[in-house]
Amino acid sequence: MSDPIQQPGDRVATLRERDACSPVQWPQWYAAAGWSDRAELLTSGRAAVTGWRVHVGEHSFHDPVALLAGDAALAGPTAAALRRGALVTISPYGYRGGALSDVDTPQRDLERLAGTLVARGRELGVALILSHYLYAEQDARWLAALRLAGGLPVVLGADAVLDLQWSELSDYYRWLGPSRRAQRVEARALHAEDLRWQRHERPEPPPDRQRLVRLLSAHAGRFDRTDPPPDRLYESLVDGRDLPRTLLTVARRDEPARSVLLVLRAGKVLYAKSFGTLAPRTDYFPLVYPALLRYAMDTGARRIEYGGGSHQAKLLRGCRLRVGFGVLFILDERLRAVVEPLAREVGRCRRDHFTALAHNYQHASLPLDGGEIPSIHEGD
């Protein structure tokens, strides 16, 4: 078993992009977020995972207590134990937490890495460990390793993925079907004579850099008022020098951009990462769906990952729902009697919710994700 790295800042920068599932797991993302010195890289053979410590009351989207209990107070011995915090493997503000590996990584390396993660949590004295925002189609082997190490898998969320099979928007809308007429109307905005739609792909700051940063930062602050992403993250992303990105913008003729969609790129996959706007009622749907779809088709992309939230809207526009897991380790026995049944109940309720959501709104031709973790055996 490999020793955890004690000075993570230097080592996070050695991560290989090809070993990460998403750009938000690349070292450039951690650097842009100002997280390189806070995140710790744990390794075992050809596998690695980043982890960092979170305390109750901060980063509610990553804190296992907030994810399980919401605003409900956990009192008495439970509260005392929770003050020890948790070790999480999530990318800050990025919502991906899988292990860094490739197809040639032996399963035993992942299993040893799971053991290293648990051992590190005990060394730090945390009450909980959570590896979350994991997906069966990408993280099956890491999920299996975590379960083998004694982790409790829990459905904590879901994201939406659009697999592209069309070369023209007209083909996409034909596939979507006549019952989705309202979605077709969104594309009309792309042809409005008083609007200017632009793409900025070059790895350099756009002319209206600060305006776009303000739009993105203000929108993100609406969703996480306690620990919003820092402006430096959006400054780096808008500049485009560290991570491959595309900025899609819309403006009235002869006026500065009033809305922006920031899209990260990795191979044939696009990640609709951040949105900012002064005109949410008119710009959100045309920019995030037909404008991005047209860009994806023009550039030969094969998938758009839309992330979590607004699931119904995404399913109505042809996405498939992908169940997201967290694997929980309860290291403080004072918590087990309270947290374990809570986690099981939360996981069951969320699984039922997302299953019903997909059944009711997902396109009939797409496979349903039942929230099951496939079995992995040594040698797979």
mmCIF file of C-alpha atoms in Angstrom:
data_model
loop_
_atom_site.group_PDB
_atom_site.id
_atom_site.type_symbol
_atom_site.label_atom_id
_atom_site.label_comp_id
_atom_site.label_asym_id
_atom_site.label_seq_id
_atom_site.Cartn_x
_atom_site.Cartn_y
_atom_site.Cartn_z
ATOM 1 C CA MET A 1 0.000 0.000 0.000
ATOM 2 C CA SER A 2 1.389 3.397 -0.991
ATOM 3 C CA ASP A 3 1.895 6.101 1.591
ATOM 4 C CA PRO A 4 -0.346 9.144 1.226
ATOM 5 C CA ILE A 5 1.467 12.192 -0.031
ATOM 6 C CA GLN A 6 2.151 14.663 2.770
ATOM 7 C CA GLN A 7 2.810 17.746 0.641
ATOM 8 C CA PRO A 8 0.082 17.538 -1.969
ATOM 9 C CA GLY A 9 0.540 20.872 -3.707
ATOM 10 C CA ASP A 10 3.521 19.763 -5.785
ATOM 11 C CA ARG A 11 2.109 16.347 -6.526
ATOM 12 C CA VAL A 12 -1.405 17.337 -7.628
ATOM 13 C CA ALA A 13 0.306 19.058 -10.544
ATOM 14 C CA THR A 14 1.699 15.695 -11.709
ATOM 15 C CA LEU A 15 -1.733 14.217 -12.451
ATOM 16 C CA ARG A 16 -2.108 13.117 -16.036
ATOM 17 C CA GLU A 17 -5.061 14.514 -17.948
ATOM 18 C CA ARG A 18 -5.710 11.212 -19.682
ATOM 19 C CA ASP A 19 -6.239 9.517 -16.326
ATOM 20 C CA ALA A 20 -9.080 11.823 -15.280
ATOM 21 C CA CYS A 21 -12.694 11.434 -16.353
ATOM 22 C CA SER A 22 -13.349 15.163 -16.585
ATOM 23 C CA PRO A 23 -11.383 18.431 -16.892
ATOM 24 C CA VAL A 24 -12.571 19.359 -13.387
ATOM 25 C CA GLN A 25 -10.255 16.606 -12.131
ATOM 26 C CA TRP A 26 -7.206 17.965 -13.932
ATOM 27 C CA PRO A 27 -4.500 19.744 -11.915
ATOM 28 C CA GLN A 28 -5.244 22.967 -13.808
ATOM 29 C CA TRP A 29 -8.718 22.993 -12.276
ATOM 30 C CA TYR A 30 -7.351 22.633 -8.746
ATOM 31 C CA ALA A 31 -4.848 25.413 -9.418
ATOM 32 C CA ALA A 32 -7.499 27.742 -10.855
ATOM 33 C CA ALA A 33 -9.705 27.136 -7.820
ATOM 34 C CA GLY A 34 -6.792 27.827 -5.466
ATOM 35 C CA TRP A 35 -7.003 24.277 -4.144
ATOM 36 C CA SER A 36 -3.636 22.745 -5.026
ATOM 37 C CA ASP A 37 -2.268 23.120 -1.501
ATOM 38 C CA ARG A 38 -5.474 21.987 0.198
ATOM 39 C CA ALA A 39 -6.011 18.826 -1.833
ATOM 40 C CA GLU A 40 -3.970 15.726 -1.114
ATOM 41 C CA LEU A 41 -3.095 13.126 -3.712
ATOM 42 C CA LEU A 42 -3.249 9.503 -2.528
ATOM 43 C CA THR A 43 -1.686 6.866 -4.760
ATOM 44 C CA SER A 44 -1.429 3.126 -5.204
ATOM 45 C CA GLY A 45 0.333 1.729 -8.243
ATOM 46 C CA ARG A 46 -1.334 3.166 -11.350
ATOM 47 C CA ALA A 47 -4.300 4.589 -9.425
ATOM 48 C CA ALA A 48 -4.703 7.876 -7.557
ATOM 49 C CA VAL A 49 -7.403 9.961 -5.934
ATOM 50 C CA THR A 50 -7.428 13.482 -4.552
ATOM 51 C CA GLY A 51 -8.914 14.183 -1.146
ATOM 52 C CA TRP A 52 -9.434 17.153 1.137
ATOM 53 C CA ARG A 53 -10.982 17.833 4.504
ATOM 54 C CA VAL A 54 -14.356 19.529 4.919
ATOM 55 C CA HIS A 55 -15.937 20.667 8.184
ATOM 56 C CA VAL A 56 -19.612 20.882 9.116
ATOM 57 C CA GLY A 57 -21.102 24.139 7.920
ATOM 58 C CA GLU A 58 -18.836 24.691 4.922
ATOM 59 C CA HIS A 59 -19.197 23.578 1.321
ATOM 60 C CA SER A 60 -22.721 22.232 1.652
ATOM 61 C CA PHE A 61 -22.541 20.606 -1.789
ATOM 62 C CA HIS A 62 -19.594 18.486 -0.624
ATOM 63 C CA ASP A 63 -20.206 18.048 3.114
ATOM 64 C CA PRO A 64 -21.624 14.535 3.695
ATOM 65 C CA VAL A 65 -23.748 15.753 6.614
ATOM 66 C CA ALA A 66 -25.417 18.429 4.489
ATOM 67 C CA LEU A 67 -25.907 15.974 1.619
ATOM 68 C CA LEU A 68 -27.635 13.488 3.906
ATOM 69 C CA ALA A 69 -29.436 15.628 6.480
ATOM 70 C CA GLY A 70 -29.903 18.958 4.697
ATOM 71 C CA ASP A 71 -30.723 21.638 7.238
ATOM 72 C CA ALA A 72 -31.733 19.134 9.921
ATOM 73 C CA ALA A 73 -29.659 19.470 13.074
ATOM 74 C CA LEU A 74 -27.837 16.412 14.397
ATOM 75 C CA ALA A 75 -27.438 16.914 18.147
ATOM 76 C CA GLY A 76 -25.795 15.317 21.175
ATOM 77 C CA PRO A 77 -22.890 12.902 20.734
ATOM 78 C CA THR A 78 -23.548 12.930 17.011
ATOM 79 C CA ALA A 79 -22.869 16.654 16.754
ATOM 80 C CA ALA A 80 -19.691 16.314 18.806
ATOM 81 C CA ALA A 81 -18.388 13.569 16.534
ATOM 82 C CA LEU A 82 -19.230 15.536 13.396
ATOM 83 C CA ARG A 83 -17.016 18.405 14.488
ATOM 84 C CA ARG A 84 -14.101 16.166 13.516
ATOM 85 C CA GLY A 85 -15.050 16.780 9.886
ATOM 86 C CA ALA A 86 -14.881 14.518 6.854
ATOM 87 C CA LEU A 87 -12.427 13.523 4.146
ATOM 88 C CA VAL A 88 -13.964 13.872 0.665
ATOM 89 C CA THR A 89 -12.624 13.057 -2.801
ATOM 90 C CA ILE A 90 -14.666 15.572 -4.769
ATOM 91 C CA SER A 91 -13.086 18.134 -7.082
ATOM 92 C CA PRO A 92 -13.793 21.597 -5.597
ATOM 93 C CA TYR A 93 -16.742 23.233 -7.385
ATOM 94 C CA GLY A 94 -16.414 20.537 -10.030
ATOM 95 C CA TYR A 95 -18.682 17.723 -8.841
ATOM 96 C CA ARG A 96 -16.560 14.730 -9.860
ATOM 97 C CA GLY A 97 -14.893 12.432 -7.370
ATOM 98 C CA GLY A 98 -13.730 9.317 -9.163
ATOM 99 C CA ALA A 99 -10.306 7.723 -8.972
ATOM 100 C CA LEU A 100 -7.695 8.670 -11.534
ATOM 101 C CA SER A 101 -6.844 5.562 -13.518
ATOM 102 C CA ASP A 102 -6.880 4.147 -17.026
ATOM 103 C CA VAL A 103 -8.011 0.929 -18.673
ATOM 104 C CA ASP A 104 -4.663 -0.725 -17.889
ATOM 105 C CA THR A 105 -4.864 -0.017 -14.160
ATOM 106 C CA PRO A 106 -5.148 -3.336 -12.285
ATOM 107 C CA GLN A 107 -8.198 -3.673 -10.073
ATOM 108 C CA ARG A 108 -5.920 -4.513 -7.143
ATOM 109 C CA ASP A 109 -4.387 -1.015 -7.425
ATOM 110 C CA LEU A 110 -7.832 0.511 -7.008
ATOM 111 C CA GLU A 111 -8.575 -1.803 -4.087
ATOM 112 C CA ARG A 112 -5.341 -0.819 -2.372
ATOM 113 C CA LEU A 113 -6.109 2.816 -3.073
ATOM 114 C CA ALA A 114 -9.472 2.463 -1.310
ATOM 115 C CA GLY A 115 -7.599 1.043 1.670
ATOM 116 C CA THR A 116 -5.168 3.962 1.556
ATOM 117 C CA LEU A 117 -8.092 6.398 1.564
ATOM 118 C CA VAL A 118 -9.611 4.795 4.652
ATOM 119 C CA ALA A 119 -6.232 4.677 6.413
ATOM 120 C CA ARG A 120 -5.653 8.341 5.639
ATOM 121 C CA GLY A 121 -9.045 9.250 7.072
ATOM 122 C CA ARG A 122 -8.167 7.469 10.301
ATOM 123 C CA GLU A 123 -4.792 9.247 10.460
ATOM 124 C CA LEU A 124 -6.512 12.608 10.075
ATOM 125 C CA GLY A 125 -9.047 11.714 12.756
ATOM 126 C CA VAL A 126 -12.106 12.528 10.641
ATOM 127 C CA ALA A 127 -15.522 11.129 11.472
ATOM 128 C CA LEU A 128 -16.572 10.329 7.910
ATOM 129 C CA ILE A 129 -15.117 9.676 4.454
ATOM 130 C CA LEU A 130 -17.183 10.272 1.347
ATOM 131 C CA SER A 131 -16.209 9.565 -2.258
ATOM 132 C CA HIS A 132 -19.090 10.995 -4.252
ATOM 133 C CA TYR A 133 -20.418 12.068 -7.630
ATOM 134 C CA LEU A 134 -19.508 8.650 -8.990
ATOM 135 C CA TYR A 135 -21.245 7.072 -11.987
ATOM 136 C CA ALA A 136 -21.499 3.388 -12.784
ATOM 137 C CA GLU A 137 -20.544 3.806 -16.454
ATOM 138 C CA GLN A 138 -17.317 5.628 -15.582
ATOM 139 C CA ASP A 139 -16.509 4.652 -11.997
ATOM 140 C CA ALA A 140 -17.642 1.029 -11.741
ATOM 141 C CA ARG A 141 -14.217 -0.286 -10.736
ATOM 142 C CA TRP A 142 -13.661 2.438 -8.145
ATOM 143 C CA LEU A 143 -17.150 1.849 -6.741
ATOM 144 C CA ALA A 144 -16.389 -1.857 -6.434
ATOM 145 C CA ALA A 145 -13.094 -1.154 -4.658
ATOM 146 C CA LEU A 146 -14.768 1.192 -2.180
ATOM 147 C CA ARG A 147 -17.464 -1.365 -1.398
ATOM 148 C CA LEU A 148 -14.843 -4.051 -0.868
ATOM 149 C CA ALA A 149 -13.120 -1.722 1.620
ATOM 150 C CA GLY A 150 -16.354 -1.540 3.630
ATOM 151 C CA GLY A 151 -17.977 1.561 2.190
ATOM 152 C CA LEU A 152 -21.733 2.066 2.054
ATOM 153 C CA PRO A 153 -22.949 3.111 -1.435
ATOM 154 C CA VAL A 154 -25.725 5.710 -1.408
ATOM 155 C CA VAL A 155 -27.566 7.440 -4.261
ATOM 156 C CA LEU A 156 -26.904 11.132 -3.655
ATOM 157 C CA GLY A 157 -27.862 12.753 -6.937
ATOM 158 C CA ALA A 158 -27.992 12.442 -10.695
ATOM 159 C CA ASP A 159 -26.714 14.253 -13.747
ATOM 160 C CA ALA A 160 -27.859 14.487 -17.352
ATOM 161 C CA VAL A 161 -25.965 13.386 -20.460
ATOM 162 C CA LEU A 162 -26.844 13.981 -24.098
ATOM 163 C CA ASP A 163 -25.277 11.446 -26.463
ATOM 164 C CA LEU A 164 -25.106 13.085 -29.892
ATOM 165 C CA GLN A 165 -26.303 11.100 -32.882
ATOM 166 C CA TRP A 166 -27.274 13.933 -35.252
ATOM 167 C CA SER A 167 -25.457 16.213 -37.670
ATOM 168 C CA GLU A 168 -28.149 18.904 -37.911
ATOM 169 C CA LEU A 169 -30.487 20.557 -35.438
ATOM 170 C CA SER A 170 -33.424 19.579 -37.635
ATOM 171 C CA ASP A 171 -32.495 15.897 -37.202
ATOM 172 C CA TYR A 172 -32.322 16.355 -33.444
ATOM 173 C CA TYR A 173 -35.766 17.962 -33.263
ATOM 174 C CA ARG A 174 -37.211 15.274 -35.523
ATOM 175 C CA TRP A 175 -35.868 12.624 -33.116
ATOM 176 C CA LEU A 176 -37.175 14.557 -30.136
ATOM 177 C CA GLY A 177 -40.689 14.134 -31.549
ATOM 178 C CA PRO A 178 -43.806 16.235 -32.114
ATOM 179 C CA SER A 179 -44.768 16.205 -28.425
ATOM 180 C CA ARG A 180 -41.791 18.478 -27.642
ATOM 181 C CA ARG A 181 -42.965 21.486 -29.691
ATOM 182 C CA ALA A 182 -42.113 23.928 -26.918
ATOM 183 C CA GLN A 183 -38.467 22.900 -27.137
ATOM 184 C CA ARG A 184 -38.372 23.569 -30.883
ATOM 185 C CA VAL A 185 -39.338 27.197 -30.306
ATOM 186 C CA GLU A 186 -36.072 27.793 -28.434
ATOM 187 C CA ALA A 187 -34.078 27.476 -31.663
ATOM 188 C CA ARG A 188 -35.857 30.456 -33.220
ATOM 189 C CA ALA A 189 -33.793 32.804 -31.072
ATOM 190 C CA LEU A 190 -30.667 31.722 -32.989
ATOM 191 C CA HIS A 191 -32.074 33.440 -36.086
ATOM 192 C CA ALA A 192 -33.330 36.633 -34.438
ATOM 193 C CA GLU A 193 -31.994 39.616 -36.406
ATOM 194 C CA ASP A 194 -31.483 41.772 -33.315
ATOM 195 C CA LEU A 195 -29.257 39.229 -31.533
ATOM 196 C CA ARG A 196 -25.566 38.387 -31.999
ATOM 197 C CA TRP A 197 -24.439 34.849 -31.111
ATOM 198 C CA GLN A 198 -20.699 34.325 -30.772
ATOM 199 C CA ARG A 199 -18.167 31.613 -29.960
ATOM 200 C CA HIS A 200 -14.801 32.262 -28.361
ATOM 201 C CA GLU A 201 -12.449 29.277 -28.542
ATOM 202 C CA ARG A 202 -9.011 30.864 -28.705
ATOM 203 C CA PRO A 203 -6.868 30.365 -25.549
ATOM 204 C CA GLU A 204 -6.769 34.057 -24.740
ATOM 205 C CA PRO A 205 -8.948 36.521 -22.815
ATOM 206 C CA PRO A 206 -11.945 37.792 -24.805
ATOM 207 C CA PRO A 207 -12.415 41.554 -25.184
ATOM 208 C CA ASP A 208 -15.207 41.640 -22.565
ATOM 209 C CA ARG A 209 -13.322 39.429 -20.106
ATOM 210 C CA GLN A 210 -14.310 41.163 -16.865
ATOM 211 C CA ARG A 211 -17.955 41.380 -17.839
ATOM 212 C CA LEU A 212 -18.118 37.645 -18.529
ATOM 213 C CA VAL A 213 -16.342 36.863 -15.242
ATOM 214 C CA ARG A 214 -18.892 38.986 -13.362
ATOM 215 C CA LEU A 215 -21.820 37.276 -15.089
ATOM 216 C CA LEU A 216 -20.529 33.786 -14.271
ATOM 217 C CA SER A 217 -19.563 34.638 -10.703
ATOM 218 C CA ALA A 218 -22.866 36.326 -9.903
ATOM 219 C CA HIS A 219 -24.894 33.401 -11.199
ATOM 220 C CA ALA A 220 -22.831 30.840 -9.245
ATOM 221 C CA GLY A 221 -23.233 32.884 -6.062
ATOM 222 C CA ARG A 222 -27.002 32.414 -6.213
ATOM 223 C CA PHE A 223 -26.627 28.674 -5.643
ATOM 224 C CA ASP A 224 -23.898 28.575 -3.007
ATOM 225 C CA ARG A 225 -24.123 31.669 -0.831
ATOM 226 C CA THR A 226 -21.779 30.390 1.892
ATOM 227 C CA ASP A 227 -18.850 29.052 -0.179
ATOM 228 C CA PRO A 228 -19.240 30.252 -3.779
ATOM 229 C CA PRO A 229 -16.493 29.556 -6.321
ATOM 230 C CA PRO A 230 -13.790 32.249 -6.187
ATOM 231 C CA ASP A 231 -13.554 34.853 -8.938
ATOM 232 C CA ARG A 232 -10.052 33.587 -9.707
ATOM 233 C CA LEU A 233 -11.603 30.329 -10.968
ATOM 234 C CA TYR A 234 -13.763 32.170 -13.497
ATOM 235 C CA GLU A 235 -10.921 34.478 -14.453
ATOM 236 C CA SER A 236 -8.767 31.476 -15.326
ATOM 237 C CA LEU A 237 -11.587 29.725 -17.193
ATOM 238 C CA VAL A 238 -12.575 32.800 -19.185
ATOM 239 C CA ASP A 239 -8.927 33.450 -20.112
ATOM 240 C CA GLY A 240 -8.745 29.903 -21.486
ATOM 241 C CA ARG A 241 -5.000 29.470 -21.113
ATOM 242 C CA ASP A 242 -5.083 26.633 -18.566
ATOM 243 C CA LEU A 243 -8.094 24.543 -19.561
ATOM 244 C CA PRO A 244 -9.588 24.064 -23.037
ATOM 245 C CA ARG A 245 -12.879 25.915 -23.067
ATOM 246 C CA THR A 246 -15.384 27.589 -25.344
ATOM 247 C CA LEU A 247 -17.436 30.657 -24.432
ATOM 248 C CA LEU A 248 -20.829 30.913 -26.102
ATOM 249 C CA THR A 249 -22.344 34.378 -25.772
ATOM 250 C CA VAL A 250 -25.431 36.279 -26.857
ATOM 251 C CA ALA A 251 -25.896 40.038 -27.074
ATOM 252 C CA ARG A 252 -28.065 42.588 -28.760
ATOM 253 C CA ARG A 253 -26.518 44.161 -31.823
ATOM 254 C CA ASP A 254 -23.832 46.708 -30.899
ATOM 255 C CA GLU A 255 -24.134 45.883 -27.186
ATOM 256 C CA PRO A 256 -21.869 43.813 -24.888
ATOM 257 C CA ALA A 257 -22.717 40.219 -24.063
ATOM 258 C CA ARG A 258 -25.693 39.832 -21.767
ATOM 259 C CA SER A 259 -25.383 36.038 -21.315
ATOM 260 C CA VAL A 260 -22.548 33.509 -21.441
ATOM 261 C CA LEU A 261 -22.212 29.729 -21.325
ATOM 262 C CA LEU A 262 -18.799 28.361 -20.361
ATOM 263 C CA VAL A 263 -18.116 24.940 -21.889
ATOM 264 C CA LEU A 264 -15.101 22.785 -21.042
ATOM 265 C CA ARG A 265 -13.722 20.463 -23.719
ATOM 266 C CA ALA A 266 -11.987 17.101 -23.464
ATOM 267 C CA GLY A 267 -11.677 15.031 -26.613
ATOM 268 C CA LYS A 268 -15.133 14.525 -28.101
ATOM 269 C CA VAL A 269 -16.930 15.451 -24.874
ATOM 270 C CA LEU A 270 -18.280 18.890 -23.959
ATOM 271 C CA TYR A 271 -19.050 19.887 -20.372
ATOM 272 C CA ALA A 272 -21.654 22.644 -19.936
ATOM 273 C CA LYS A 273 -20.022 23.986 -16.794
ATOM 274 C CA SER A 274 -21.185 27.506 -15.953
ATOM 275 C CA PHE A 275 -23.826 30.002 -17.053
ATOM 276 C CA GLY A 276 -24.201 33.709 -16.391
ATOM 277 C CA THR A 277 -26.846 36.129 -17.590
ATOM 278 C CA LEU A 278 -28.657 39.435 -17.348
ATOM 279 C CA ALA A 279 -31.620 37.976 -19.254
ATOM 280 C CA PRO A 280 -32.419 34.545 -17.761
ATOM 281 C CA ARG A 281 -35.973 34.335 -19.087
ATOM 282 C CA THR A 282 -34.996 34.778 -22.717
ATOM 283 C CA ASP A 283 -31.431 33.457 -23.016
ATOM 284 C CA TYR A 284 -30.998 30.393 -20.810
ATOM 285 C CA PHE A 285 -32.721 27.731 -22.885
ATOM 286 C CA PRO A 286 -31.606 28.929 -26.361
ATOM 287 C CA LEU A 287 -27.981 29.280 -25.240
ATOM 288 C CA VAL A 288 -27.722 26.070 -23.210
ATOM 289 C CA TYR A 289 -29.533 23.820 -25.692
ATOM 290 C CA PRO A 290 -29.815 24.767 -29.416
ATOM 291 C CA ALA A 291 -26.764 27.051 -29.415
ATOM 292 C CA LEU A 292 -24.611 24.480 -27.623
ATOM 293 C CA LEU A 293 -26.030 21.638 -29.713
ATOM 294 C CA ARG A 294 -25.218 23.463 -32.924
ATOM 295 C CA TYR A 295 -21.677 24.096 -31.683
ATOM 296 C CA ALA A 296 -21.305 20.416 -30.704
ATOM 297 C CA MET A 297 -22.476 19.262 -34.136
ATOM 298 C CA ASP A 298 -20.186 21.721 -35.924
ATOM 299 C CA THR A 299 -17.152 20.489 -33.973
ATOM 300 C CA GLY A 300 -17.882 16.746 -34.102
ATOM 301 C CA ALA A 301 -18.524 16.281 -30.372
ATOM 302 C CA ARG A 302 -20.134 12.989 -29.384
ATOM 303 C CA ARG A 303 -21.490 13.868 -25.945
ATOM 304 C CA ILE A 304 -22.570 16.814 -23.836
ATOM 305 C CA GLU A 305 -22.464 16.419 -20.067
ATOM 306 C CA TYR A 306 -24.970 18.825 -18.547
ATOM 307 C CA GLY A 307 -24.390 18.047 -14.878
ATOM 308 C CA GLY A 308 -27.010 17.938 -12.157
ATOM 309 C CA GLY A 309 -30.033 20.067 -11.336
ATOM 310 C CA SER A 310 -33.025 21.041 -13.511
ATOM 311 C CA HIS A 311 -33.352 17.362 -14.384
ATOM 312 C CA GLN A 312 -36.832 17.561 -15.867
ATOM 313 C CA ALA A 313 -35.857 20.313 -18.306
ATOM 314 C CA LYS A 314 -32.826 18.346 -19.427
ATOM 315 C CA LEU A 315 -34.775 15.120 -19.920
ATOM 316 C CA LEU A 316 -37.416 16.927 -21.967
ATOM 317 C CA ARG A 317 -34.600 17.991 -24.293
ATOM 318 C CA GLY A 318 -33.323 14.474 -24.924
ATOM 319 C CA CYS A 319 -30.834 13.860 -22.133
ATOM 320 C CA ARG A 320 -30.636 10.597 -20.264
ATOM 321 C CA LEU A 321 -30.464 10.580 -16.495
ATOM 322 C CA ARG A 322 -27.367 9.117 -14.879
ATOM 323 C CA VAL A 323 -27.574 8.177 -11.201
ATOM 324 C CA GLY A 324 -24.763 9.550 -9.032
ATOM 325 C CA PHE A 325 -23.417 7.579 -6.071
ATOM 326 C CA GLY A 326 -21.534 8.424 -2.953
ATOM 327 C CA VAL A 327 -19.701 5.783 -0.954
ATOM 328 C CA LEU A 328 -19.668 6.540 2.757
ATOM 329 C CA PHE A 329 -17.289 5.315 5.453
ATOM 330 C CA ILE A 330 -18.344 5.936 9.068
ATOM 331 C CA LEU A 331 -15.159 6.011 11.126
ATOM 332 C CA ASP A 332 -16.640 7.303 14.398
ATOM 333 C CA GLU A 333 -18.800 4.611 15.981
ATOM 334 C CA ARG A 334 -20.860 7.249 17.798
ATOM 335 C CA LEU A 335 -22.302 8.134 14.411
ATOM 336 C CA ARG A 336 -23.103 4.694 13.065
ATOM 337 C CA ALA A 337 -26.497 4.206 14.713
ATOM 338 C CA VAL A 338 -27.689 7.582 13.382
ATOM 339 C CA VAL A 339 -25.881 8.119 10.088
ATOM 340 C CA GLU A 340 -26.064 4.631 8.559
ATOM 341 C CA PRO A 341 -29.877 4.263 8.634
ATOM 342 C CA LEU A 342 -30.205 7.889 7.535
ATOM 343 C CA ALA A 343 -27.898 7.250 4.584
ATOM 344 C CA ARG A 344 -29.800 4.116 3.563
ATOM 345 C CA GLU A 345 -33.147 5.920 3.722
ATOM 346 C CA VAL A 346 -31.882 8.968 1.826
ATOM 347 C CA GLY A 347 -30.359 6.720 -0.828
ATOM 348 C CA ARG A 348 -33.579 4.742 -1.243
ATOM 349 C CA CYS A 349 -35.725 7.874 -1.534
ATOM 350 C CA ARG A 350 -33.432 9.494 -4.050
ATOM 351 C CA ARG A 351 -33.160 6.332 -6.115
ATOM 352 C CA ASP A 352 -36.966 6.130 -6.267
ATOM 353 C CA HIS A 353 -37.203 9.825 -7.133
ATOM 354 C CA PHE A 354 -34.728 9.668 -10.001
ATOM 355 C CA THR A 355 -36.166 6.416 -11.340
ATOM 356 C CA ALA A 356 -39.622 7.992 -11.501
ATOM 357 C CA LEU A 357 -38.229 11.162 -13.047
ATOM 358 C CA ALA A 358 -36.519 9.239 -15.837
ATOM 359 C CA HIS A 359 -39.572 7.050 -16.408
ATOM 360 C CA ASN A 360 -41.839 10.083 -16.772
ATOM 361 C CA TYR A 361 -39.679 12.476 -18.795
ATOM 362 C CA GLN A 362 -36.802 10.648 -20.498
ATOM 363 C CA HIS A 363 -37.095 9.909 -24.213
ATOM 364 C CA ALA A 364 -38.537 6.430 -24.730
ATOM 365 C CA SER A 365 -35.598 5.287 -26.881
ATOM 366 C CA LEU A 366 -33.014 5.888 -24.129
ATOM 367 C CA PRO A 367 -31.941 3.320 -21.528
ATOM 368 C CA LEU A 368 -33.073 3.818 -17.936
ATOM 369 C CA ASP A 369 -30.439 3.941 -15.197
ATOM 370 C CA GLY A 370 -31.812 1.906 -12.322
ATOM 371 C CA GLY A 371 -29.147 3.053 -9.898
ATOM 372 C CA GLU A 372 -27.394 -0.316 -9.691
ATOM 373 C CA ILE A 373 -23.661 -0.784 -9.291
ATOM 374 C CA PRO A 374 -22.292 -3.520 -11.605
ATOM 375 C CA SER A 375 -20.189 -6.284 -10.112
ATOM 376 C CA ILE A 376 -16.460 -6.112 -10.828
ATOM 377 C CA HIS A 377 -14.111 -9.049 -10.407
ATOM 378 C CA GLU A 378 -10.330 -9.208 -10.424
ATOM 379 C CA GLY A 379 -9.134 -9.262 -14.007
ATOM 380 C CA ASP A 380 -12.051 -7.190 -15.346
#
